[in-house]
XYZ file of C-alpha atoms in Angstrom:
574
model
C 93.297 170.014 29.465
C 90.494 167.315 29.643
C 87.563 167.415 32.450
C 86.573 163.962 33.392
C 83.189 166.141 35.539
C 79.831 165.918 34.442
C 78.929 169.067 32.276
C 76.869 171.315 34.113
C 73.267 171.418 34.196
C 72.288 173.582 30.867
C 75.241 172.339 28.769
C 75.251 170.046 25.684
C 78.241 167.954 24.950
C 80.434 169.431 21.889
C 79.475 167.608 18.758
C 81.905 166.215 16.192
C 83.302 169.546 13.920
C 83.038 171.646 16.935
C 86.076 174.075 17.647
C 87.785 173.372 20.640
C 89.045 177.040 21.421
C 87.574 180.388 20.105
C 90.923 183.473 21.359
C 91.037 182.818 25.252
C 87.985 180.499 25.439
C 88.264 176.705 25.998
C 84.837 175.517 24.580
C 83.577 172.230 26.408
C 79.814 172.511 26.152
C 76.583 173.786 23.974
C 74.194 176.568 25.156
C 72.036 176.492 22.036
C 72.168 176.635 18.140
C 70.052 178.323 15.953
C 70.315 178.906 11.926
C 72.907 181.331 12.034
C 75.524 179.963 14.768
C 76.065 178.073 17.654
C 76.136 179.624 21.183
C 79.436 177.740 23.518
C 79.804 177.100 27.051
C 83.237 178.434 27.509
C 85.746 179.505 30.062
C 89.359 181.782 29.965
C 92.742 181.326 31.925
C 90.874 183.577 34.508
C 88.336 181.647 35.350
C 85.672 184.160 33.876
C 82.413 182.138 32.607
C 81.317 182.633 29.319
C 79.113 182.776 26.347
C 81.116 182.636 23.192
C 78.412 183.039 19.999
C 80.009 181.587 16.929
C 79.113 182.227 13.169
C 78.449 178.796 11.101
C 81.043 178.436 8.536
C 78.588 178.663 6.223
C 77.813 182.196 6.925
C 81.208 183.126 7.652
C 82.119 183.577 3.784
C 78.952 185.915 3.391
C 80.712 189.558 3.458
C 77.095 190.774 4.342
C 76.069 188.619 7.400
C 80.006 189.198 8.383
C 78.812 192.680 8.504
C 75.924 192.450 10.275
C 77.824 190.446 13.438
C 80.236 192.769 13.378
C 77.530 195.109 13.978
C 75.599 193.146 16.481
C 79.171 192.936 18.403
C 79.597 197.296 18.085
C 76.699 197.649 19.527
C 77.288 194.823 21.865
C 80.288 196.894 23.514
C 78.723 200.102 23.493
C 75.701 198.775 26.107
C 77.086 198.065 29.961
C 74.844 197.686 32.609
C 73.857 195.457 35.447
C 71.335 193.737 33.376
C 72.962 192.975 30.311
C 75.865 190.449 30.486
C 79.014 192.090 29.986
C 81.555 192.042 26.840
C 84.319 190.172 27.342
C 85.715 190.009 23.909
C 85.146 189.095 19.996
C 86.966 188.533 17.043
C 84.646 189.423 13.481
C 87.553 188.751 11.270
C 88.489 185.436 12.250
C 87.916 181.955 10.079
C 84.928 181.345 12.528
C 83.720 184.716 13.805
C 82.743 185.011 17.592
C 81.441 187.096 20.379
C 81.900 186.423 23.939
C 80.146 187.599 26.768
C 79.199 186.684 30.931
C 77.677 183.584 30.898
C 73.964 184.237 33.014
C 73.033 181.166 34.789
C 69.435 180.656 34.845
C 66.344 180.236 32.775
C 64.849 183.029 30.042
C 61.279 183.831 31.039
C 59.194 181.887 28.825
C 61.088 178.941 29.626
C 60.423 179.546 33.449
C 56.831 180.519 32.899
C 56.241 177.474 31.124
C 57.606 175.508 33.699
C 56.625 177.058 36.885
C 53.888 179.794 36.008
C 54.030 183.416 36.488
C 56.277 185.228 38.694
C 55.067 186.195 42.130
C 54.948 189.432 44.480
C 58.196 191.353 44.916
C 60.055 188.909 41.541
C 57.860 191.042 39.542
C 58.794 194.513 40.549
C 62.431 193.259 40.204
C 61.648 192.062 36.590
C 59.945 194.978 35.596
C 62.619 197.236 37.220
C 66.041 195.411 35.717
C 64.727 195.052 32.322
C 63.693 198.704 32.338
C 67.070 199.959 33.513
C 68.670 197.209 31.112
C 66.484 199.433 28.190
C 67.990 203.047 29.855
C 71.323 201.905 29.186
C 70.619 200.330 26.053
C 69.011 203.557 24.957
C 72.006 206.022 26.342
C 74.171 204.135 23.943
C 72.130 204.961 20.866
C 70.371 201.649 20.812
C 67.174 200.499 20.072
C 67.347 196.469 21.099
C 63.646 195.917 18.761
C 63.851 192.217 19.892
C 62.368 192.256 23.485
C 60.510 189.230 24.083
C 60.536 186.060 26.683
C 62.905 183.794 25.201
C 65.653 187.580 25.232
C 65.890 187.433 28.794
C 67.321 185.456 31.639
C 66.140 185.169 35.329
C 69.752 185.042 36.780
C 69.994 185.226 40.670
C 70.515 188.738 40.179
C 68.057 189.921 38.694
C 67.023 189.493 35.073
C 69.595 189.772 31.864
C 68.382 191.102 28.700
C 70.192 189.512 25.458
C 70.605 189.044 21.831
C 71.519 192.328 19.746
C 71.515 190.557 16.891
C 68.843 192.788 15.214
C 69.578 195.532 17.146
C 70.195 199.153 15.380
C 71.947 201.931 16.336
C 69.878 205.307 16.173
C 72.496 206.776 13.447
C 72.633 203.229 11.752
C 70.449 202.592 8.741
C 71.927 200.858 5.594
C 72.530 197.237 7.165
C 69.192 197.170 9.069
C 66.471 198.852 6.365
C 65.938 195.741 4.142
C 61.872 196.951 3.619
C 60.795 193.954 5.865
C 59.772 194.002 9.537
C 61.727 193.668 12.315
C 60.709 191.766 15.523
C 58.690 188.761 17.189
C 54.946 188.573 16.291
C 53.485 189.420 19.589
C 56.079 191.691 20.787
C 56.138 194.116 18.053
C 54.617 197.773 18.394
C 51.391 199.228 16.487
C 53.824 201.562 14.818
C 56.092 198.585 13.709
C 52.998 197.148 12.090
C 52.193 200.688 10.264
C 55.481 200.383 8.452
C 57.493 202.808 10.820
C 60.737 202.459 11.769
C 61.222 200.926 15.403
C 62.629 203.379 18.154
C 63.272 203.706 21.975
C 59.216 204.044 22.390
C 58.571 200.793 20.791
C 61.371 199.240 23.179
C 58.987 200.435 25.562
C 55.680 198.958 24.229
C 57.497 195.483 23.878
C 59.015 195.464 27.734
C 55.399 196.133 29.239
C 54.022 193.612 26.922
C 56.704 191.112 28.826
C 55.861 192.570 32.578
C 52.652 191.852 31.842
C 53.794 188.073 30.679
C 56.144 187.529 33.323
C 53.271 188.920 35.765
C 50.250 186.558 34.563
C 52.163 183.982 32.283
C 49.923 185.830 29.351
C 50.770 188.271 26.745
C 48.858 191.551 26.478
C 47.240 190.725 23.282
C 46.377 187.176 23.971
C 47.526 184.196 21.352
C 46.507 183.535 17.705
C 48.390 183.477 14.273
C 50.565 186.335 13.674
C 47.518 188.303 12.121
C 45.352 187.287 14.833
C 48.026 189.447 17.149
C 48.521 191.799 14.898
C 44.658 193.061 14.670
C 44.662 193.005 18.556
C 47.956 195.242 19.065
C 46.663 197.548 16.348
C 42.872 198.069 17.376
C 42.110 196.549 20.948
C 42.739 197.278 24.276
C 45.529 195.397 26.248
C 44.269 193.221 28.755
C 46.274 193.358 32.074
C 44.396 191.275 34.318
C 46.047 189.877 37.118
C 48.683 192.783 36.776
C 48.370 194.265 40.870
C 48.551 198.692 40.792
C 50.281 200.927 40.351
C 52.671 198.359 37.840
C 49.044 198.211 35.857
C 48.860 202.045 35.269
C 52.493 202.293 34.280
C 51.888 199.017 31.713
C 48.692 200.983 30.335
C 50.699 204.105 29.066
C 53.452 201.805 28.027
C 51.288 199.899 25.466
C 49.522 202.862 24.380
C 48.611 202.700 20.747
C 50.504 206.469 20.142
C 54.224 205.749 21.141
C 54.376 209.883 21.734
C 52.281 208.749 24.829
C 54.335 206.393 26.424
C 56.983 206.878 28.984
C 60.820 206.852 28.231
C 62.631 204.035 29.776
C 63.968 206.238 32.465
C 60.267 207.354 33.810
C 59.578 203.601 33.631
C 62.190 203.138 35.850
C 61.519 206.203 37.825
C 58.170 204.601 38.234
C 58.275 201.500 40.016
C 59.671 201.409 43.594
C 62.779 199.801 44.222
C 62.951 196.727 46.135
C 66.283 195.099 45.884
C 68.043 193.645 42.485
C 67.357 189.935 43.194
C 64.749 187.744 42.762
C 63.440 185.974 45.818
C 61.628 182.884 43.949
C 62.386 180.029 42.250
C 65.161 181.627 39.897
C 67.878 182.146 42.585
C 67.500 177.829 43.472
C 68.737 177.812 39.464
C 72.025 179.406 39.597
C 75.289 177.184 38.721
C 77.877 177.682 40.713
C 81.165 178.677 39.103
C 82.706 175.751 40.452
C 80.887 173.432 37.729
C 82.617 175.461 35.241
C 86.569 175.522 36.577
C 87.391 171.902 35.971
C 87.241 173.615 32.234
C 89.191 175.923 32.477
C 92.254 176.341 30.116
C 95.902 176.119 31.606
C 96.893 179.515 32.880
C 99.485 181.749 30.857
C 101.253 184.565 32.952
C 101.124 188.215 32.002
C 104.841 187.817 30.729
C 104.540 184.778 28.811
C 101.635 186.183 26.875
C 103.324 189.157 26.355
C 106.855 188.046 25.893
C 107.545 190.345 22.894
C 106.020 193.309 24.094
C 108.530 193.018 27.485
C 112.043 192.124 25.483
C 111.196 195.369 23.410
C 110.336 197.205 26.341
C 113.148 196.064 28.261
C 115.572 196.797 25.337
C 113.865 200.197 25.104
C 114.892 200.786 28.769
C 118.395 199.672 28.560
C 118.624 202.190 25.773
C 117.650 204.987 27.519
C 119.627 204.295 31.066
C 122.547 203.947 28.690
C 121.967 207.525 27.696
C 121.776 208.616 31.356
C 118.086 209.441 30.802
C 116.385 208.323 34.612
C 112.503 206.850 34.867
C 111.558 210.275 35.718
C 113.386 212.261 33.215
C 111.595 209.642 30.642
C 108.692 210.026 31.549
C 108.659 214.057 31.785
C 110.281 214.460 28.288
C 107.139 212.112 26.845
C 104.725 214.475 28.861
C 106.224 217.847 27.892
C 106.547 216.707 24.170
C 109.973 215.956 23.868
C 111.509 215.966 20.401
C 113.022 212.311 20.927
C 109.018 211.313 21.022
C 106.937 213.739 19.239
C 103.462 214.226 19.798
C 101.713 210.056 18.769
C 99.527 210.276 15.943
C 96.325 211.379 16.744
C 96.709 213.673 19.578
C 97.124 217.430 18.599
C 100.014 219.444 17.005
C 101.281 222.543 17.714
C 98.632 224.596 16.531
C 96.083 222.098 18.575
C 95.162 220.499 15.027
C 94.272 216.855 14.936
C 96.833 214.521 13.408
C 96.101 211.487 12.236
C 96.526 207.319 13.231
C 94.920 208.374 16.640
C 94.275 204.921 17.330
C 97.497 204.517 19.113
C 101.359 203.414 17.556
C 101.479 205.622 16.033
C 99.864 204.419 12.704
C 95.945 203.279 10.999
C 95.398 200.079 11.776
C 95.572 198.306 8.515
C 92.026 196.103 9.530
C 90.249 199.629 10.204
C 86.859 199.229 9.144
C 85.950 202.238 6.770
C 83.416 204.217 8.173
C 86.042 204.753 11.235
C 88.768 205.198 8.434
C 88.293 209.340 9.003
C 88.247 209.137 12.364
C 91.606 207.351 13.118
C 92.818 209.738 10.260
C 91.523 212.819 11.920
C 90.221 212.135 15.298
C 91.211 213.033 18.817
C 92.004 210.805 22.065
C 90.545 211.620 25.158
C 90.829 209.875 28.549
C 87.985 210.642 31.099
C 86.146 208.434 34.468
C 83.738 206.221 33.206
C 80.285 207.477 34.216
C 78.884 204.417 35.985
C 82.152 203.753 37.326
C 84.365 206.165 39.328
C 86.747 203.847 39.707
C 87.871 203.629 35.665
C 89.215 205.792 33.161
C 87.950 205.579 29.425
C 90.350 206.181 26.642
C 87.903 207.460 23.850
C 88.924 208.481 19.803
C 86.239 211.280 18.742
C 85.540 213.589 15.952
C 86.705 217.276 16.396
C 83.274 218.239 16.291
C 81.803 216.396 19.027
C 80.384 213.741 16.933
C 81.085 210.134 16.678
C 82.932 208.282 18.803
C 84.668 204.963 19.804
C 85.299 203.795 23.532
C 88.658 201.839 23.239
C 90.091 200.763 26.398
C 88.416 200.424 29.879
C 91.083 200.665 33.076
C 90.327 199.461 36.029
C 92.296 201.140 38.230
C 90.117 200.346 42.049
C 92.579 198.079 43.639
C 95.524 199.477 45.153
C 97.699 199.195 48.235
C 100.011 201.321 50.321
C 103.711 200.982 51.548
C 104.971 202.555 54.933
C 106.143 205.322 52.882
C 103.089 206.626 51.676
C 103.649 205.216 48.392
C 100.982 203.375 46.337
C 100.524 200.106 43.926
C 98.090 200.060 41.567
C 96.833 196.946 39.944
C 95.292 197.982 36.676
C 92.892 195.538 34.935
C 92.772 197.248 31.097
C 89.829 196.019 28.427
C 90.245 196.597 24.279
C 86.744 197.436 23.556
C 87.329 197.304 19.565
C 87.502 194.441 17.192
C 90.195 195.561 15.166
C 93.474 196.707 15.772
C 95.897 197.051 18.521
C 96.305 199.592 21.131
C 100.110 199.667 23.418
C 99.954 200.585 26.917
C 103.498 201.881 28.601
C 104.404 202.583 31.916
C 104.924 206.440 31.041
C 101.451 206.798 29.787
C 100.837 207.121 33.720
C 101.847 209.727 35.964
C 101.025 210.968 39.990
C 99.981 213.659 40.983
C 100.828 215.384 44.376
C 99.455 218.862 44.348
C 97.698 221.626 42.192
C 98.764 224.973 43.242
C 96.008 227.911 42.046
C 98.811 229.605 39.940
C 99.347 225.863 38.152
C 97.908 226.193 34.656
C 99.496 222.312 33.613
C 100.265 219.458 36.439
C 103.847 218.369 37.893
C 104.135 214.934 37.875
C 105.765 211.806 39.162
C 106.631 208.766 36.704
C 105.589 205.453 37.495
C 108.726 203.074 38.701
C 107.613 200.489 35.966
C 109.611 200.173 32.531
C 108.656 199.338 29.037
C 105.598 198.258 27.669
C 102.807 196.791 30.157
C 100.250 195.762 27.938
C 99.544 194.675 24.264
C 95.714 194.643 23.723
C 93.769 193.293 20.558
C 90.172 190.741 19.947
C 92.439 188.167 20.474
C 94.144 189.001 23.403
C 91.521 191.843 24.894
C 92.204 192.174 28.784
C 95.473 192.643 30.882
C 96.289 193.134 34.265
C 99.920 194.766 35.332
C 100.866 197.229 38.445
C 101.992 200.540 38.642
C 104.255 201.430 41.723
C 104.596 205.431 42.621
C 107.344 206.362 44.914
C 106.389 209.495 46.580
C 109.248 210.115 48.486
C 107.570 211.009 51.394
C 107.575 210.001 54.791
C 104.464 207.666 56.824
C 102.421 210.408 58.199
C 100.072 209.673 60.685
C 97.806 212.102 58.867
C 95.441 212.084 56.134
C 96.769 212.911 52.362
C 95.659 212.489 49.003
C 97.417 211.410 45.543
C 96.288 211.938 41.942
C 96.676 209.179 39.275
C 96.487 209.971 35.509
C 96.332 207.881 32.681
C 97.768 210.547 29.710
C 98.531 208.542 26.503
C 100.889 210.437 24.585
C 97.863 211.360 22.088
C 96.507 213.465 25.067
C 99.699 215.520 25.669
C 98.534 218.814 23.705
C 100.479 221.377 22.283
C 103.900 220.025 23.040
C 103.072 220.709 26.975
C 102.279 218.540 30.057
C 98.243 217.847 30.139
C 96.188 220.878 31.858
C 95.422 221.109 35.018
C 91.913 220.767 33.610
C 92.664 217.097 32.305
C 90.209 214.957 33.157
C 91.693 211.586 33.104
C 92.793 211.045 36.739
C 91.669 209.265 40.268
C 91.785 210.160 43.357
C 93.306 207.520 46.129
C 93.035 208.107 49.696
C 96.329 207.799 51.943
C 94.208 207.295 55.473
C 96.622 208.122 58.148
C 96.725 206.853 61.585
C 95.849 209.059 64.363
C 97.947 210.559 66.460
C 96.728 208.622 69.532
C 96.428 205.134 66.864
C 99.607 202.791 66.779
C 100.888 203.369 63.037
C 100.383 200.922 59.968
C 99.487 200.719 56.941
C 95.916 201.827 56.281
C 93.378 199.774 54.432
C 93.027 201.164 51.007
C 89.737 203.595 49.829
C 87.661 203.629 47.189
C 89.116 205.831 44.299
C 86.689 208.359 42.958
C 87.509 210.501 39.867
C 89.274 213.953 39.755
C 87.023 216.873 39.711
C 88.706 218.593 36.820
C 85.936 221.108 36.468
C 87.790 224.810 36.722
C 87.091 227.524 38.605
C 88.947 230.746 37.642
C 91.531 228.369 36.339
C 92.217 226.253 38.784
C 89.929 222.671 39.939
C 89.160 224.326 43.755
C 87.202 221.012 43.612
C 90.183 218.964 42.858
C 91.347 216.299 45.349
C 94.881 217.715 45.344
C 94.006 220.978 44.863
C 96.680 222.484 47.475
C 94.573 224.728 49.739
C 92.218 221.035 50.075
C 95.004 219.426 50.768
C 95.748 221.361 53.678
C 92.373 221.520 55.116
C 92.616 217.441 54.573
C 96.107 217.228 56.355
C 95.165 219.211 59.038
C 92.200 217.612 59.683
């Protein structure tokens, strides 16, 4: 598909040796280029913007720098949060290696200073604010970004967009990142940087006051010079802050404090400046491009089926196998709960004795592409499924150590849209992310099950199937988001009363001990069934917001469970 529009404001034309598609992107435009790659204005089959960071060839035979992107990219997924643009896929192994994520309309901060001098009144706060909270969540992930400066973050409309982890570092990481040299941007590095330390979350903290007090007086802290000029200033004078209003001022004092022991953590930073709204009210917000610039781009759409024509004729064939042998939707999807012999417990849940088994990356087998230091985890490691934190509305599949130690987040669901039918019965559309590089991970209708009710004698949960078949999603780099439905037939009648369902996502590496899940299993949401009133002509309600299941137990039961049966009956009865 060819655009005959004018390229948006920000984008360079393709040049001659350019790729024309990088996995679902359609490349039409240049954000940038630097020594190490080329950064592409690209767009998907779902309209999504995006920017799609590509490896020059040249570097893409170097094992090392291969490495080091595949790094950047871990770490990449691992950080979500308002202000940092989101993943939206990558592919480390490919000819040209690339990274894609939101593309953030807008200028970075030094190019906006330089053009229209320092930010004014409440813009400031907001800076301040997003890049601090954009720090908290880099931080909670084990990352310490060590690259803060103007030209790393974007004045969207929303609020400012911290970027580039390409010399970020995991805490636990070490052997990639220690090459004896510093790290950083003369002018934004920390006095312990200088000294020879190692970076950490404190000198994260130095650097984002030193850009407050930029993007608050178009200055840095420690004036301009040659890089030893700077360097003598950060390590033995003062900051100067003039022009920076109180109390921001105080807070950017203890944040460039020569002793990083006596700064604040990015949370108190945060905890310290007043809200006042996520937007900026200046000049950024007249910058935005609107999305329709970007659609004339966009590549043909492929259906759900036609991408994943294989995965359905197997599916379908696996159904037609078992209705043959007079084995029902339900009856399938019990057997695969409780263990069954005909499925066995999937590699990497737990056996019998509740030991790990291995290839718990789903299928059943190690991904042959597997990089080795997550070689013992697939081979020994344990699935979980619980609500992503910052979002109640989506379950996390997760493959950890036994111990409690490392970890991989490898599929997102999005489970917050959902209708009703007259009979009480739901449809879920499920939006699922693959938040590795490597590998593959199946997703079948009888990895999901409803729940209606928890009784306090219950110690595992009864459940209904889903009426779907086969295999709804095949998830890899290349093809790294899905969307299907799950239908639930309850079997109930409309009531004109309130009433509450359970839905669990329960991989077969999560069924333990040859038993159906807990009632303790934390991998469900609840959804709302908002009756009419009995004075209210009936219809179908408007759906809810899902919120997670409160699995926590008490005295072996979750009493703060949405279908926990003695809520239920307070909830039906109004």
């Amino acid at each position: 598909m060819t655009s005959t529009s004018p390229l948006p404001s920000g984008v360079l034309p393709l040049v001659p040796g350019d790729p024309s598609h990088l996995g679902p992107f359609r490349l039409f435009g240049r954000l940038g280029s630097g020594g190490m790659g080329v950064v592409y204005a690209a767009v998907d089959g779902n309209d999504r913007r995006a920017a799609v960071k590509c490896v020059h060839r040249s570097h893409a035979a170097d094992r090392e720098f291969r490495a080091r992107f595949a790094r950047e990219v871990r770490l990449v997924r691992r950080v979500r949060a308002k202000s940092v643009p989101a993943f939206l896929g990558a592919d480390t192994r490919a000819d040209l290696p690339w990274m894609a994520t939101e593309y953030v309309p807008g200028p970075t901060l030094d190019r906006y200073v330089r053009e229209h001098g320092p930010l004014r009144g409440m813009d400031v706060s907001v800076f301040a604010r997003g890049v601090a909270e954009a720090l908290v969540a880099v931080h909670a992930a084990g990352v310490v970004h060590r690259d803060l400066k103007p030209g790393n973050v974007i004045l969207s409309p929303d609020g400012p967009k911290v970027l580039d982890f390409g010399i970020a570092r995991a805490a636990e990481e070490s052997a990639l990142t220690r090459t004896g040299g510093l790290v950083g941007t003369p002018g934004w590095i920390s006095p312990e940087q200088y000294g020879g330390a190692e970076a950490t979350e404190r000198s994260d903290v130095f650097a984002w006051a030193g850009l407050v007090a930029y993007a608050a007086t178009g200055n840095g802290p420690f004036g301009e010079g040659t890089s030893d000029v700077v360097a003598a200033r950060v390590l033995s004078e003062p900051p100067s802050l003039v022009g920076v209003a109180e109390p921001l001022r105080g807070l950017l004092e203890r944040a460039l404090d020569k002793d990083p022991g006596r700064r604040p953590t990015a949370v108190e930073a945060v905890a310290a400046i007043e809200p006042v709204g996520g937007t900026f009210t200046g000049a950024p917000r007249a910058l935005a491009e609107s999305a329709e610039a970007w659609s004339g781009y966009a590549p043909p759409r492929r259906s759900w089926p036609r991408r994943h024509r294989r995965a359905l004729s197997l599916g379908a064939a696996g159904l037609t196998l078992a209705l043959v042998a007079g084995v029902g939707l339900w009856a399938l999807s019990e057997e695969r709960l409780a263990g069954d012999g005909a499925t066995g417990n999937v590699a990497g849940g737990t056996g019998s004795e509740g030991e790990p088994v291995g290839g718990a990356g789903g299928g059943g087998s190690i991904p042959a592409d597997v990089p080795e230091e997550y070689r013992d985890l697939y081979e020994n490691g344990i699935v979980t499924v619980a609500p992503d934190e910052n979002a109640g509305d989506t379950l996390v599949r997760t493959i950890g150590s036994d111990g409690g130690g490392d970890a991989l987040d490898q599929v997102r669901l999005d489970m917050s849209e959902h209708t009703w039918s007259y009979n009480m019965s739901p449809t879920i559309t499920v939006t699922a992310e693959y938040l590795l590089d490597f590998g593959e991970l199946r997703i079948h209708s009888n990895d999901f099950a409803m729940v209606e009710r928890i009784e306090p004698e219950d110690t595992h949960l009864t459940t209904v199937p889903a009426n779907s078949g086969g295999t709804l999603a095949v998830l890899s780099p290349e093809e790294p988001t899905a969307e299907f439905s799950l239908v639930f037939v309850t079997g109930g009648n409309a009531s004109e009363r309130d009433d509450v369902f359970a839905v669990y996502y329960v991989p077969g590496e999560v069924a333990h001990g040859g038993t159906r899940p807990e009632v303790g299993y934390p991998g469900g949401l609840c959804y709302l069934w908002r009756g009419a009133g009995m004075s209210e002509s009936y219809g179908v309600p408007d759906p809810e917001e899902p919120t997670p299941f409160d699995a926590t137990l008490s005295e072996g039961s979750p009493t703060n469970g949405c279908v926990y049966g003695p809520n239920k009956d307070l909830l039906s009865n109004g």
